[in-house]
XYZ file of C-alpha atoms in Angstrom:
375
model
C 0.624 0.108 0.207
C 1.245 2.827 -0.504
C 1.392 5.591 1.690
C 2.005 9.646 2.000
C 2.623 11.224 5.944
C 0.690 14.452 4.584
C -2.339 12.865 3.523
C -2.546 11.224 7.450
C -1.535 14.741 8.502
C -3.485 16.747 5.674
C -6.990 13.928 7.079
C -6.577 14.478 10.317
C -6.494 18.294 10.486
C -9.308 18.027 7.997
C -10.910 16.679 10.505
C -10.142 18.266 13.778
C -11.553 21.636 11.724
C -14.490 20.097 11.537
C -15.463 18.477 14.321
C -13.920 21.849 16.689
C -16.969 24.715 13.961
C -18.972 21.598 15.015
C -18.573 22.182 18.441
C -18.127 25.170 18.479
C -21.582 25.520 17.398
C -22.920 23.906 19.594
C -21.191 25.661 22.520
C -22.168 29.333 21.204
C -25.776 28.335 21.345
C -25.976 26.853 24.508
C -23.866 29.761 25.738
C -26.369 32.406 24.187
C -29.419 30.564 25.560
C -28.006 31.736 28.475
C -27.805 35.670 27.965
C -31.606 35.891 25.553
C -34.927 34.845 25.460
C -35.741 31.643 23.213
C -37.974 33.952 20.866
C -34.909 35.838 20.281
C -32.460 32.304 19.609
C -35.579 31.217 17.902
C -35.933 34.104 15.183
C -31.740 34.287 14.465
C -31.664 30.254 13.961
C -34.270 30.003 11.442
C -32.378 33.410 9.504
C -29.020 31.551 9.840
C -30.537 28.564 8.843
C -31.459 29.216 5.520
C -28.371 31.726 5.202
C -27.026 28.326 5.470
C -29.127 25.803 3.304
C -28.757 28.441 1.046
C -25.042 28.739 0.767
C -24.435 25.147 0.508
C -27.060 25.443 -2.343
C -24.751 28.261 -4.438
C -21.822 26.073 -3.107
C -23.161 23.108 -6.074
C -20.143 21.386 -5.663
C -17.256 23.877 -6.010
C -15.644 22.371 -3.397
C -14.001 20.087 -5.755
C -12.550 21.522 -8.501
C -10.652 23.721 -5.996
C -9.300 21.076 -4.390
C -8.068 19.841 -7.998
C -7.014 23.109 -9.661
C -5.783 25.227 -6.540
C -2.266 23.346 -6.337
C -1.602 23.808 -10.022
C -4.032 27.112 -11.498
C -2.909 29.873 -8.828
C -4.235 32.741 -11.002
C -7.146 32.175 -12.161
C -9.343 29.255 -9.876
C -10.046 31.749 -6.744
C -11.397 34.724 -8.261
C -13.490 32.692 -11.040
C -14.929 31.006 -8.087
C -16.071 33.573 -6.094
C -17.405 35.566 -9.741
C -19.811 32.485 -9.704
C -20.463 32.145 -6.346
C -21.893 35.723 -5.904
C -23.930 35.642 -9.057
C -25.465 32.416 -7.601
C -26.131 34.241 -4.204
C -27.960 37.694 -6.281
C -30.562 35.613 -8.405
C -31.315 33.576 -4.866
C -31.697 37.167 -3.122
C -35.579 37.231 -3.805
C -35.975 33.544 -2.082
C -34.516 34.790 0.824
C -36.552 37.791 1.185
C -40.101 36.498 0.807
C -38.868 33.189 3.486
C -37.978 36.261 6.095
C -41.249 37.726 4.529
C -43.564 35.128 5.609
C -41.707 34.228 8.840
C -41.951 37.350 9.670
C -38.559 38.265 9.947
C -37.980 40.946 7.382
C -36.725 43.317 9.332
C -33.640 40.944 9.124
C -33.339 41.309 5.388
C -30.267 43.170 5.028
C -28.535 41.501 8.123
C -28.562 38.669 5.851
C -28.221 39.080 1.872
C -24.296 40.605 4.133
C -24.133 37.511 5.910
C -25.031 35.542 2.802
C -22.356 37.408 0.516
C -19.532 36.756 2.674
C -20.561 33.629 3.500
C -20.096 32.516 -0.819
C -16.940 34.484 -0.800
C -15.435 32.641 2.187
C -15.724 29.148 1.058
C -13.542 29.714 -2.127
C -9.741 30.945 -0.385
C -11.234 28.232 2.211
C -10.807 25.513 -0.170
C -8.202 26.710 -2.362
C -5.405 26.448 0.799
C -7.114 22.930 1.513
C -6.452 21.838 -2.125
C -2.626 24.017 -1.754
C -2.269 21.542 0.969
C -2.731 24.377 3.922
C -4.879 22.827 6.392
C -2.805 24.136 9.484
C -4.199 27.422 8.363
C -7.016 26.772 8.573
C -7.057 26.011 11.501
C -6.246 28.277 12.724
C -8.594 30.740 10.968
C -11.169 28.568 12.534
C -10.446 28.459 15.855
C -9.618 32.943 15.682
C -13.235 33.069 14.554
C -14.759 30.901 16.580
C -13.621 32.889 19.777
C -13.917 35.808 17.673
C -17.929 34.779 17.505
C -18.692 33.998 21.422
C -16.538 37.788 22.801
C -18.389 39.711 20.147
C -21.975 37.332 21.159
C -21.376 37.915 24.966
C -21.167 41.831 24.494
C -24.331 43.158 21.570
C -26.082 40.076 23.672
C -25.753 41.069 27.309
C -26.476 44.628 26.011
C -29.537 43.601 25.008
C -29.117 43.553 21.165
C -30.913 39.921 21.168
C -31.070 37.902 17.961
C -28.924 40.901 15.796
C -26.623 40.931 18.216
C -26.236 37.153 17.459
C -26.526 37.698 13.783
C -23.615 40.382 13.983
C -21.180 37.899 15.260
C -21.684 35.166 12.859
C -21.412 38.411 10.752
C -18.101 39.012 12.227
C -16.715 35.068 12.438
C -17.688 35.263 8.517
C -15.593 38.754 7.316
C -12.250 36.453 9.962
C -12.358 33.894 8.079
C -13.312 35.538 4.850
C -10.490 37.852 5.171
C -7.426 36.003 6.448
C -7.795 33.420 3.935
C -7.281 35.964 1.793
C -5.014 37.647 2.709
C -3.235 33.829 3.780
C -4.139 33.179 -0.316
C -1.670 36.072 -1.427
C 0.995 35.322 0.194
C 1.496 31.957 -1.072
C 1.436 33.373 -4.475
C -2.311 33.811 -5.861
C -3.898 36.332 -8.192
C -7.396 36.774 -8.119
C -7.519 37.037 -11.518
C -11.234 35.449 -13.735
C -10.940 32.610 -16.298
C -12.500 33.222 -20.247
C -15.675 31.782 -20.842
C -14.486 27.929 -21.780
C -12.512 28.240 -18.371
C -15.961 29.365 -16.978
C -18.163 26.308 -18.413
C -15.280 23.861 -17.196
C -16.347 24.497 -13.271
C -19.629 25.035 -13.580
C -19.618 21.832 -14.755
C -17.377 19.930 -12.869
C -19.715 22.212 -9.777
C -22.442 21.171 -11.814
C -21.735 17.559 -11.580
C -21.096 17.546 -8.049
C -24.005 19.137 -6.639
C -27.608 16.098 -7.020
C -24.458 14.750 -3.909
C -23.995 17.693 -2.144
C -27.537 18.242 -2.446
C -27.992 14.756 -1.347
C -26.482 15.786 2.670
C -28.546 18.837 2.588
C -31.370 16.523 2.046
C -30.612 14.178 4.715
C -29.139 16.832 7.245
C -31.514 19.277 6.852
C -34.528 19.108 4.802
C -35.511 15.099 6.641
C -36.022 16.822 10.105
C -38.347 20.005 8.156
C -40.609 16.606 6.412
C -40.680 14.664 9.383
C -43.030 18.005 10.871
C -44.760 17.972 7.921
C -45.345 13.455 8.172
C -47.233 14.876 12.134
C -43.731 13.507 14.059
C -43.844 15.759 17.113
C -40.968 17.797 17.968
C -39.417 15.557 20.394
C -39.323 12.912 18.383
C -37.615 14.163 15.547
C -35.513 15.813 18.600
C -33.835 12.410 19.429
C -33.812 11.845 15.223
C -31.631 14.558 14.557
C -28.881 13.651 17.448
C -28.953 9.829 16.527
C -28.082 11.541 12.659
C -25.932 13.919 13.744
C -23.872 11.173 15.939
C -23.514 8.842 12.495
C -22.502 11.596 10.540
C -19.336 12.525 12.821
C -18.891 9.044 12.730
C -19.112 9.059 8.624
C -16.310 12.429 8.831
C -13.605 10.511 10.080
C -13.466 8.983 6.503
C -15.301 12.160 4.705
C -12.095 14.144 5.461
C -10.138 11.283 3.793
C -12.078 11.438 0.664
C -11.413 14.760 0.459
C -7.681 15.606 1.795
C -6.987 12.716 -0.925
C -7.650 15.185 -3.840
C -4.465 17.594 -2.910
C -2.101 15.035 -0.912
C -2.211 12.810 -4.647
C -1.147 16.039 -5.993
C 1.610 16.705 -4.325
C 2.911 14.025 -3.971
C 2.764 13.146 -7.367
C 1.248 9.424 -6.684
C -2.065 7.903 -6.865
C -3.438 7.755 -3.231
C -6.815 7.074 -4.218
C -7.524 3.534 -3.056
C -5.456 4.588 -0.269
C -7.802 6.793 1.144
C -10.914 3.406 0.111
C -8.765 1.362 3.018
C -7.909 3.571 5.064
C -11.005 5.589 5.334
C -13.232 1.603 6.144
C -10.179 0.257 8.137
C -10.633 3.788 10.987
C -14.688 3.746 10.530
C -14.811 -0.667 11.580
C -13.903 0.813 15.461
C -16.639 3.141 14.827
C -19.777 1.260 13.987
C -18.256 -1.437 16.486
C -18.826 1.232 18.791
C -21.708 2.833 18.036
C -23.929 -0.930 17.571
C -21.902 -2.299 20.485
C -22.993 0.658 22.717
C -25.535 2.715 20.882
C -28.080 3.946 24.386
C -24.730 4.406 26.717
C -23.619 7.443 23.118
C -26.782 8.851 23.249
C -27.220 9.440 26.942
C -24.189 11.334 27.417
C -26.172 14.502 25.543
C -28.950 13.402 28.022
C -30.969 10.708 29.073
C -34.359 10.968 27.127
C -32.281 10.175 24.031
C -30.567 6.920 24.605
C -34.336 6.022 23.454
C -33.757 6.823 20.061
C -30.797 3.510 19.970
C -32.564 1.817 17.361
C -31.948 4.758 15.326
C -28.729 5.471 15.940
C -27.410 1.374 14.824
C -29.611 1.764 12.052
C -27.650 5.204 10.697
C -24.293 3.819 12.097
C -24.539 1.069 9.581
C -24.572 3.865 6.809
C -21.138 4.409 7.184
C -19.784 1.569 5.757
C -21.519 2.354 2.302
C -20.678 6.123 2.077
C -17.356 5.644 3.175
C -17.898 4.101 -0.462
C -19.700 6.203 -2.339
C -17.639 9.867 -1.249
C -14.553 7.640 -1.981
C -15.812 7.529 -5.798
C -16.925 10.921 -5.807
C -14.005 12.066 -5.512
C -12.734 9.021 -7.473
C -14.706 10.059 -10.743
C -13.305 13.784 -9.890
C -10.172 12.523 -9.834
C -10.253 11.488 -13.264
C -13.151 13.988 -14.926
C -16.181 11.427 -15.039
C -18.748 14.097 -15.142
C -21.938 11.738 -16.536
C -20.674 9.507 -13.539
C -20.618 12.857 -11.042
C -24.321 13.250 -12.502
C -25.236 9.240 -11.253
C -23.752 8.486 -8.693
C -25.802 12.113 -6.873
C -28.949 11.582 -8.837
C -29.605 7.809 -7.431
C -28.676 8.923 -3.813
C -30.979 11.855 -4.101
C -34.323 9.800 -5.745
C -33.902 7.115 -3.475
C -33.625 8.532 -0.329
C -36.879 10.620 -1.667
C -38.396 7.554 -2.670
C -37.553 4.948 0.512
C -38.493 8.117 3.109
C -41.785 9.164 1.392
C -42.597 5.786 1.374
C -41.321 4.564 5.179
C -42.147 6.991 7.042
C -45.822 6.916 6.690
C -45.664 3.374 7.900
C -42.102 3.048 10.125
C -41.573 6.521 11.454
C -38.986 7.032 12.375
C -36.419 3.984 11.941
C -38.028 4.601 7.989
C -36.388 8.013 7.032
C -32.843 6.251 9.163
C -33.723 3.365 6.831
C -33.984 6.014 4.435
C -30.772 7.861 4.945
C -29.819 4.195 4.677
């Protein structure tokens, strides 16, 4: 087996970064909940959830061309992808206003617009740094921005700014990520020129090819929770399902980190490490799956005794880690080989199979049906 220490280091840092960001977000909402009312938190979470959903969709699957091209094309890739991101985001603004108006939250429209635009910009240099094997820089920036978010939220919410204070703290975090990432890139011989029309088409085609797979992950993590409410599932049951789902996704994130980072590692080492990523991903995932299957009640009870009742959900969702590792590594391999039709086929299969299973099984089996749909 070929092995690259750089690949292992990149994967570890990427996984650590994802874990710290997720844990930091959880601590953030826990902390602000002690400083303000639930209604203010509800308004802020509705706004930021909408922004994150639209930002995720606006990204298409552009992280893959960034990972592939940022180490070999430092003159055009960043400027081109930022332009694509901003154009898609601008088109989505009427939808943002409509949703906020329907929720009587139109007062937050302009701050939502600014957060959305800066998020679109921040996404690009962040993945360009990963693609250029500068994962440590991303980790440092993410830690610093998370600390800044906590400080600003504490000050503004303590002064009674409520939802506006929370949104401003998130805006400050994203702004720091965007500015710091762009500065690091500029010092790494990157320039921000635009590609020609053909270059734009190639990048967009890459992004579109990866979009269905990204959409399937958004459906599973965000939209499935909303759909469960439409099927009449109680909020307490949805909470149990969501916690089990997040634990399952954290378990899958080890192999996901390897699948992402194997592209820049392969390009840097000039060795094809994609098969190693698959083998290592499955090897590291096996003990995680075993732990989730053997002690699901104990793991769920760490989040609260009431969550232990979702042990069957966690067992099913833990079984989904294994095929997830295979799919993610296959998507990486197809991106490396520029096989866009195959990427579209896999992504479309993910979306269609999830929807068919979800709408058929949830009315029959409730949360178990939702978990089986993910599997």
